[in-house]
mmCIF file of C-alpha atoms in Angstrom:
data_model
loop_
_atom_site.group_PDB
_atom_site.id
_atom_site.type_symbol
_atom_site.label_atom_id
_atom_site.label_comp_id
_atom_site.label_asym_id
_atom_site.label_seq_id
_atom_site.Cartn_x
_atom_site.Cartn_y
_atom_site.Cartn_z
ATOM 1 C CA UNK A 38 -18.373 -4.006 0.601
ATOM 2 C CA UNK A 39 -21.045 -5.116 -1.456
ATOM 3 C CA UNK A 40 -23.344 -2.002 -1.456
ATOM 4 C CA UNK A 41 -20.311 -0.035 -2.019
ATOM 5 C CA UNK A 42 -19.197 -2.399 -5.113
ATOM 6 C CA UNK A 43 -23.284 -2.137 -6.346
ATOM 7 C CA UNK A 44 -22.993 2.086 -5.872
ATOM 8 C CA UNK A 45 -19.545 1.735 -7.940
ATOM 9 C CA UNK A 46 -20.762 -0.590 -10.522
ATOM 10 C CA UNK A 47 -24.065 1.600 -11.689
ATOM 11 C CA UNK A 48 -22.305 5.462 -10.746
ATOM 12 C CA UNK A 49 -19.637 4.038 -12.974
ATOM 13 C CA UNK A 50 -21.451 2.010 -15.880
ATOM 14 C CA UNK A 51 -19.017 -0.750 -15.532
ATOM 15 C CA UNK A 52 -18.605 -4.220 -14.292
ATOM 16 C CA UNK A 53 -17.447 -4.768 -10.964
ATOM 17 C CA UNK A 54 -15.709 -7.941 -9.625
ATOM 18 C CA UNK A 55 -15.049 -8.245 -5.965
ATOM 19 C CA UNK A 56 -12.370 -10.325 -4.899
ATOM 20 C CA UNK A 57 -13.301 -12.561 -1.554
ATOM 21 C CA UNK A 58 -9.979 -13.488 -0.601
ATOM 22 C CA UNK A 59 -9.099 -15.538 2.502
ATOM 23 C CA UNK A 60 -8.133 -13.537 5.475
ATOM 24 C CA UNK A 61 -5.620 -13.413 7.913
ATOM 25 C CA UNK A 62 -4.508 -14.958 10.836
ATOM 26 C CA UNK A 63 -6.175 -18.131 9.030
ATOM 27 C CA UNK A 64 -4.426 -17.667 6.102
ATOM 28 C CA UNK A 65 -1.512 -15.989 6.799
ATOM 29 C CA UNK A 66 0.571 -13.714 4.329
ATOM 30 C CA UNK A 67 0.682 -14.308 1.023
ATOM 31 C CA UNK A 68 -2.544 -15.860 0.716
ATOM 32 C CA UNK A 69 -4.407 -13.085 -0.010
ATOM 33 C CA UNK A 70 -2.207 -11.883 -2.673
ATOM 34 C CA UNK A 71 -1.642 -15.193 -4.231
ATOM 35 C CA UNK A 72 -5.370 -14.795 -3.956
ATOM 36 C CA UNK A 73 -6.102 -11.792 -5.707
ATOM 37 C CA UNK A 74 -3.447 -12.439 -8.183
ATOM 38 C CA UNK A 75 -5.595 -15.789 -9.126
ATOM 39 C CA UNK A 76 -8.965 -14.038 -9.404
ATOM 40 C CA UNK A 77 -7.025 -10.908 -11.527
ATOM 41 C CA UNK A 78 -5.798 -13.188 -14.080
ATOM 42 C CA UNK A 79 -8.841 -15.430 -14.785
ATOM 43 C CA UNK A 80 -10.873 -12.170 -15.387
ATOM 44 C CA UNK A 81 -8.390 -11.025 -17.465
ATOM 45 C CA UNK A 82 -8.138 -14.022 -19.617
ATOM 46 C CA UNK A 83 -12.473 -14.360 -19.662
ATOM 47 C CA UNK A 84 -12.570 -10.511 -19.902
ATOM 48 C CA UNK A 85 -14.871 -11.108 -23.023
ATOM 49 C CA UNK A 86 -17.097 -13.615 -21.258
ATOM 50 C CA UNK A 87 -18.510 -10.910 -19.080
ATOM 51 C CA UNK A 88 -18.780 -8.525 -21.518
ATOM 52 C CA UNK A 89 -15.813 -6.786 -20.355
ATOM 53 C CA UNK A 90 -13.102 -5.200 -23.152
ATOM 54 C CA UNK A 91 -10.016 -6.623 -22.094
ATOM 55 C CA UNK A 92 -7.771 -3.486 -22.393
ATOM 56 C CA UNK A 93 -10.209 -1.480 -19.964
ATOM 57 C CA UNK A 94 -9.680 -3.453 -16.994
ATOM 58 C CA UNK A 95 -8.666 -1.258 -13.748
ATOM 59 C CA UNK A 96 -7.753 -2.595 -10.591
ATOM 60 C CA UNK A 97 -8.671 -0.893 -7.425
ATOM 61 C CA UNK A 98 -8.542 -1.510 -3.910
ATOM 62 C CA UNK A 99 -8.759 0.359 -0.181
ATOM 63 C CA UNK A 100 -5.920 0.244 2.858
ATOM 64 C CA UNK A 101 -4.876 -3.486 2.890
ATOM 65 C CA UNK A 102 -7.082 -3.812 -0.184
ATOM 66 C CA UNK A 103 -4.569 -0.670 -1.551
ATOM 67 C CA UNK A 104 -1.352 -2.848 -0.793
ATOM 68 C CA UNK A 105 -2.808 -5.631 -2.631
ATOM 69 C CA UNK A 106 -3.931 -3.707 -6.106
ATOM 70 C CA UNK A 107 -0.251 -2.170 -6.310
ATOM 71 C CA UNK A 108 1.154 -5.391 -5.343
ATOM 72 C CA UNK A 109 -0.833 -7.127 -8.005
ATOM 73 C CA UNK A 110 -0.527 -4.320 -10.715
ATOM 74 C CA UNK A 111 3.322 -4.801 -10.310
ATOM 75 C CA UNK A 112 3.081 -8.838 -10.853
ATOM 76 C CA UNK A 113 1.511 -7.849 -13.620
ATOM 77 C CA UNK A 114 4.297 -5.975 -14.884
ATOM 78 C CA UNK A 115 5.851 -9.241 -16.622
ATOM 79 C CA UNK A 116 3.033 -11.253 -18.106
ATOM 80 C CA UNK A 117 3.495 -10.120 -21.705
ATOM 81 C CA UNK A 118 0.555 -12.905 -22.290
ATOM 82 C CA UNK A 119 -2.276 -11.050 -21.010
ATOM 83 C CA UNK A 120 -3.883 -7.838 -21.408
ATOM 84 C CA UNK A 121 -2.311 -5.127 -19.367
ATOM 85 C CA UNK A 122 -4.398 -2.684 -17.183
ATOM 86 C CA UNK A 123 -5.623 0.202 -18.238
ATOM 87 C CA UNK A 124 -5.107 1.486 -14.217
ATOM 88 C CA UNK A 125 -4.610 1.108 -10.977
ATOM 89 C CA UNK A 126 -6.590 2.920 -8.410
ATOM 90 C CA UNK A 127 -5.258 3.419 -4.864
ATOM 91 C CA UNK A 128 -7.551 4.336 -1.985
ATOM 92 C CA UNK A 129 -5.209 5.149 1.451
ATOM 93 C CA UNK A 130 -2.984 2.404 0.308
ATOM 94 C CA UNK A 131 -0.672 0.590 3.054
ATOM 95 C CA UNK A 132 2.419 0.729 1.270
ATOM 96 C CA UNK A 133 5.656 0.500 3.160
ATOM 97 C CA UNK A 134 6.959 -0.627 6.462
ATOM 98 C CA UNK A 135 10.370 0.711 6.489
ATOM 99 C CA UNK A 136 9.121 3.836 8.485
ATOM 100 C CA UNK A 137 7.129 4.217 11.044
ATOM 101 C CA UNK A 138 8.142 7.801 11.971
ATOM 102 C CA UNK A 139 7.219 10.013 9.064
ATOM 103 C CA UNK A 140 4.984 13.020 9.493
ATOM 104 C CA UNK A 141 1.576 11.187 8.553
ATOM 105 C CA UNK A 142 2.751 8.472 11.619
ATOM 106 C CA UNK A 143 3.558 11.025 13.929
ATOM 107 C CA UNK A 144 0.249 13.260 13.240
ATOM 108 C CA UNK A 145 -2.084 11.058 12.918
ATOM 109 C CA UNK A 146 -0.944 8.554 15.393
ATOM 110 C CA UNK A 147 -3.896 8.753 17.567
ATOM 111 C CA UNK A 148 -6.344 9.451 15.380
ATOM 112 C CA UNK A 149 -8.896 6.915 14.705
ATOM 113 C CA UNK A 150 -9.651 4.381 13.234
ATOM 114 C CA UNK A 151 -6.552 3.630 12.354
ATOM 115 C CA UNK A 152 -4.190 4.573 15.309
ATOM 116 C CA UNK A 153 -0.382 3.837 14.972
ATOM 117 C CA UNK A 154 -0.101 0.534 17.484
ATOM 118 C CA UNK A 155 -2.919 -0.890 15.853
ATOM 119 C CA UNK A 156 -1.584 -0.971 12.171
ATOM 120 C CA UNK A 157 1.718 -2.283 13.535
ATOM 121 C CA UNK A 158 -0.317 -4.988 15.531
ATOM 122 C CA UNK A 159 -2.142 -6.263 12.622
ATOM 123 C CA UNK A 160 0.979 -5.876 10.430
ATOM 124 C CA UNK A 161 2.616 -8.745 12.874
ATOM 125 C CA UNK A 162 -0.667 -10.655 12.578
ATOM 126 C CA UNK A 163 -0.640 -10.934 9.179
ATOM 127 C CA UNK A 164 2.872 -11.474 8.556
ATOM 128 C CA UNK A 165 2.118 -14.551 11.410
ATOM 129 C CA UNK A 166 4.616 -13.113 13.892
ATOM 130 C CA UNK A 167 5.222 -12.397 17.586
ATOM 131 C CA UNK A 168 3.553 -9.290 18.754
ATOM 132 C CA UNK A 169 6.273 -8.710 20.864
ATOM 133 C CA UNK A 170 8.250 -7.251 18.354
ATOM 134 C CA UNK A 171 5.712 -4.372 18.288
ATOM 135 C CA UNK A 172 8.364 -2.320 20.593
ATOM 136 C CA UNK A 173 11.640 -2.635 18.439
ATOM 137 C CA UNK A 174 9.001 -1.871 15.228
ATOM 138 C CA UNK A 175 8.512 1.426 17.034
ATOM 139 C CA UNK A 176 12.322 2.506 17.387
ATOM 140 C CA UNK A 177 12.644 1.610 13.743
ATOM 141 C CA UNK A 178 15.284 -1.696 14.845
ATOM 142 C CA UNK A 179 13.528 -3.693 12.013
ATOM 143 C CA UNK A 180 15.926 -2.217 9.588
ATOM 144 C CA UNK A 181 19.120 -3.452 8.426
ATOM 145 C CA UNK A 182 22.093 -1.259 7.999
ATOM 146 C CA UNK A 183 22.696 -2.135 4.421
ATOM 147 C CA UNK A 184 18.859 -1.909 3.577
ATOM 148 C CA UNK A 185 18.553 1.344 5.448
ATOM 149 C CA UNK A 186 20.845 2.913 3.052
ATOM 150 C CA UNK A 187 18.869 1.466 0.191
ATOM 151 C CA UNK A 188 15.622 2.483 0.669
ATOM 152 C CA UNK A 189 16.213 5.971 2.155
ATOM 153 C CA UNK A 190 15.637 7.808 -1.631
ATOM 154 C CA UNK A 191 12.283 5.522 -1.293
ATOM 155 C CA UNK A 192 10.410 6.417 1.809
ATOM 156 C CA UNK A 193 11.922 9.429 3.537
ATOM 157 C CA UNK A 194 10.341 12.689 5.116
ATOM 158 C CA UNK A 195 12.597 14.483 2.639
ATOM 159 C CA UNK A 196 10.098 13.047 -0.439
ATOM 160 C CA UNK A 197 7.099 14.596 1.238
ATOM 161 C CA UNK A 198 5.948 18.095 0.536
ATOM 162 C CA UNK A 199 6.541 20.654 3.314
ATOM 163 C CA UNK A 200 3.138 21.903 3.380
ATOM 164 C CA UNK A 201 2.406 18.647 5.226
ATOM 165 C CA UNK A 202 4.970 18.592 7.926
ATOM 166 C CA UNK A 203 3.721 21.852 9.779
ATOM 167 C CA UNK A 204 1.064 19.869 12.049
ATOM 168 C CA UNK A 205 3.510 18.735 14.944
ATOM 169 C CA UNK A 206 6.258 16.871 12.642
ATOM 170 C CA UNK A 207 9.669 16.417 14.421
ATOM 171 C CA UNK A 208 12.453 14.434 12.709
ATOM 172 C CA UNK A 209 13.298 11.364 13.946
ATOM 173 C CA UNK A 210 16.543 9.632 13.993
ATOM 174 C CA UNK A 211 16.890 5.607 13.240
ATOM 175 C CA UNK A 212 18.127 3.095 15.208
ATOM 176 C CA UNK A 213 20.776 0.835 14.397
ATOM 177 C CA UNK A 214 18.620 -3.018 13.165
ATOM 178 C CA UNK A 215 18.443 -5.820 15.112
ATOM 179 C CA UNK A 216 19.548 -9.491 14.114
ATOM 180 C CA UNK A 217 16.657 -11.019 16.203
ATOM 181 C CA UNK A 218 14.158 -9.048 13.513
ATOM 182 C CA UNK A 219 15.619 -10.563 10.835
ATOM 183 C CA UNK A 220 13.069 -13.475 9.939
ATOM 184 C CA UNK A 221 10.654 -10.014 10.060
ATOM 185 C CA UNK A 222 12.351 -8.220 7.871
ATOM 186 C CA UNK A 223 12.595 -10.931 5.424
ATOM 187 C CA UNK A 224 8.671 -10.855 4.509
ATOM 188 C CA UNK A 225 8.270 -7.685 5.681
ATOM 189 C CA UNK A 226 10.264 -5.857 2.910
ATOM 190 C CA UNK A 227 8.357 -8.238 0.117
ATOM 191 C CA UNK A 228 7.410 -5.366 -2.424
ATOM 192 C CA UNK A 229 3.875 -7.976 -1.793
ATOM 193 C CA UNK A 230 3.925 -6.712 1.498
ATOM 194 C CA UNK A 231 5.764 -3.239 0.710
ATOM 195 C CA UNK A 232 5.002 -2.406 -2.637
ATOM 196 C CA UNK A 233 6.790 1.216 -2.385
ATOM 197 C CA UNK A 234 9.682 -1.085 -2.500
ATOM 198 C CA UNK A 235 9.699 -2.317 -5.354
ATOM 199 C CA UNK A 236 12.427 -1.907 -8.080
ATOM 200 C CA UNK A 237 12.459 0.742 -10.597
ATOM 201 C CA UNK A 238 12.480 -1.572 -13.151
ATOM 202 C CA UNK A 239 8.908 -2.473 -11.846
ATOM 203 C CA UNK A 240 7.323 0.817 -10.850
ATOM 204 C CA UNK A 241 8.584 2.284 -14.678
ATOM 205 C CA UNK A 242 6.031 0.108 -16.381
ATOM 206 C CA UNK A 243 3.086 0.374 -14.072
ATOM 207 C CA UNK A 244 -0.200 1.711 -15.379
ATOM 208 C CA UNK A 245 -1.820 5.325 -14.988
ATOM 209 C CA UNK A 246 -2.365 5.708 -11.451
ATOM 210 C CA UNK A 247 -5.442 7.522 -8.748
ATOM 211 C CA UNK A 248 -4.347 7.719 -5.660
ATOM 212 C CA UNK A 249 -6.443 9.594 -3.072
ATOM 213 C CA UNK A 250 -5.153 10.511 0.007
ATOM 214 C CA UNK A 251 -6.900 11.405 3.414
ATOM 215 C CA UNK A 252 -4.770 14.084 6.046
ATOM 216 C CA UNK A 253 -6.017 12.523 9.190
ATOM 217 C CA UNK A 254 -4.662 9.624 8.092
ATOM 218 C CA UNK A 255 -1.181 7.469 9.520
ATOM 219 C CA UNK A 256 -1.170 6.297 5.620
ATOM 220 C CA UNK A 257 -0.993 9.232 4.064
ATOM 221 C CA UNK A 258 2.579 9.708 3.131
ATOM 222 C CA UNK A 259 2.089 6.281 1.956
ATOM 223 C CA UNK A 260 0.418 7.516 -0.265
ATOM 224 C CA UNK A 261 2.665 10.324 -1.206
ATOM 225 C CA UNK A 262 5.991 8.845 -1.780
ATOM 226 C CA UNK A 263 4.242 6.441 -3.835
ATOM 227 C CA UNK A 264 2.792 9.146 -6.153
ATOM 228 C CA UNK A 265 6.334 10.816 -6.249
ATOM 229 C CA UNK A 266 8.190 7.087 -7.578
ATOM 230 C CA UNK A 267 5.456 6.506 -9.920
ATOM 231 C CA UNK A 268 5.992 10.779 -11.635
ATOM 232 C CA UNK A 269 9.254 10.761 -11.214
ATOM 233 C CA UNK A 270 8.935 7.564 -13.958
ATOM 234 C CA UNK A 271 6.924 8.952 -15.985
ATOM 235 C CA UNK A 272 3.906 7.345 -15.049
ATOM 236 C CA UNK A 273 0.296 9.403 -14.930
ATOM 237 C CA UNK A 274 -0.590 9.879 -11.313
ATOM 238 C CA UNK A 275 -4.251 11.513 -10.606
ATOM 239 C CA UNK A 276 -3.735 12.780 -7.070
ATOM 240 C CA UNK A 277 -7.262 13.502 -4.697
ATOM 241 C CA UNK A 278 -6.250 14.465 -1.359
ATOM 242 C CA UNK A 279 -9.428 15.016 1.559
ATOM 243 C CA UNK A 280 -8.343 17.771 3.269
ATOM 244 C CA UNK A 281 -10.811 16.654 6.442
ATOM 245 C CA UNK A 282 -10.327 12.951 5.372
ATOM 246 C CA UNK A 283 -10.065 10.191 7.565
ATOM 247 C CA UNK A 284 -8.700 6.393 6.914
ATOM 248 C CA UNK A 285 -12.256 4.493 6.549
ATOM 249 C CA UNK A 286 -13.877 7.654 5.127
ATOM 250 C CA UNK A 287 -15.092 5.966 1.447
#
């Protein structure tokens, strides 16, 4: 990413700080959060030391880099003590593992780079589990009952615009969760992991908001039922959508 940092910093005028977190399976989930959190805050409180005005500081990330900008913008939410970001940008964020079924998963499935089995794969990876789950993450069984329920006005075809359900979209049905996923579950629903899960309470004090969106892309209603909980609180959302995008295209 450095040469694409370097082309950001001088297109942009600004200072850009790249955060070299450790990766997974080494460092399994939530290093790299815990990571990023670290390196977010010390700029923040030595904004001035790199010539940086405090209250212009955005935070930006792409795919996993996407899940960990909102996840850090929203542990931001509650530190009165430092400065609070003047954005968030959100490049074909990973947001959500609830469901695996809506129309961006079922379009886009086997389109690369980023086909359907793989994100699920690296998902279990990360979160240091069995890949033998990767079947009952399919049927949706990773799901409590109760938490189905719950996060249904979240992340639901319903919340996505029709024009994008015309491209070979069929609704899907849920299966009933499984105990044996429970341990998954757990971590999985993190809003660190899921940040489209977060409480309102969170996601009603998060900064303005870019969020570009690509429509051969399995993450692309990700990135759409985030932009809908972040308007429908009031909070500025700049929306760029590549029609002919592809995850990987920046």
């Amino acid at each position: 990413y450095e040469r694409t940092c370097r082309y950001i910093a001088r297109q942009s005028n600004s200072v850009v700080v790249s955060v070299g977190y450790r990766l997974a399976p080494e460092h399994p989930f939530p290093t790299q959060f815990e990571d990023c959190l670290t390196a977010t805050i010390h700029f923040m409180r030595n904004a001035q030391d790199y010539g940086v005005d405090p209250s212009r500081i955005i935070i930006c990330g792409d795919s996993s880099g996407g899940t960990l900008t909102a996840a850090v913008a929203q542990a931001l939410v509650n530190r009165r003590h430092l400065p609070r970001p003047r954005a968030q940008i959100l490049i074909y964020p990973f947001l959500q593992c609830v469901d695996f079924n809506l129309p961006s998963y079922q379009q886009n499935k086997r389109i690369p780079i980023l086909l359907k089995e793989r994100i699920l794969t690296l998902g279990l990876k990360y979160l240091n589990k069995d890949l033998s789950y990767l079947e009952l993450l399919l049927k949706g069984r990773h799901v409590p009952e109760d938490l189905q329920l719950k996060y249904q006005k979240w992340v639901s075809a319903d919340n996505i615009p029709p024009e994008f359900k015309t491209r070979g979209y069929k609704p899907s049905t849920t299966d009933p969760g499984s105990k044996e996923l429970d341990a998954l579950s757990s971590l999985a629903f993190d809003p660190v992991f899921s940040p489209l899960l977060a409480e309102d309470s969170v996601i009603a004090q998060l900064p303005e908001t870019f969020i570009l969106t690509c429509e051969f892309d399995v993450l692309r209603d990700d990135g759409l039922l985030y932009k809908k909980r972040l308007e429908d609180h009031g909070i500025k959302v700049t929306w760029c959508h590549l029609q002919e995008g592809f995850h990987g295209t920046v």
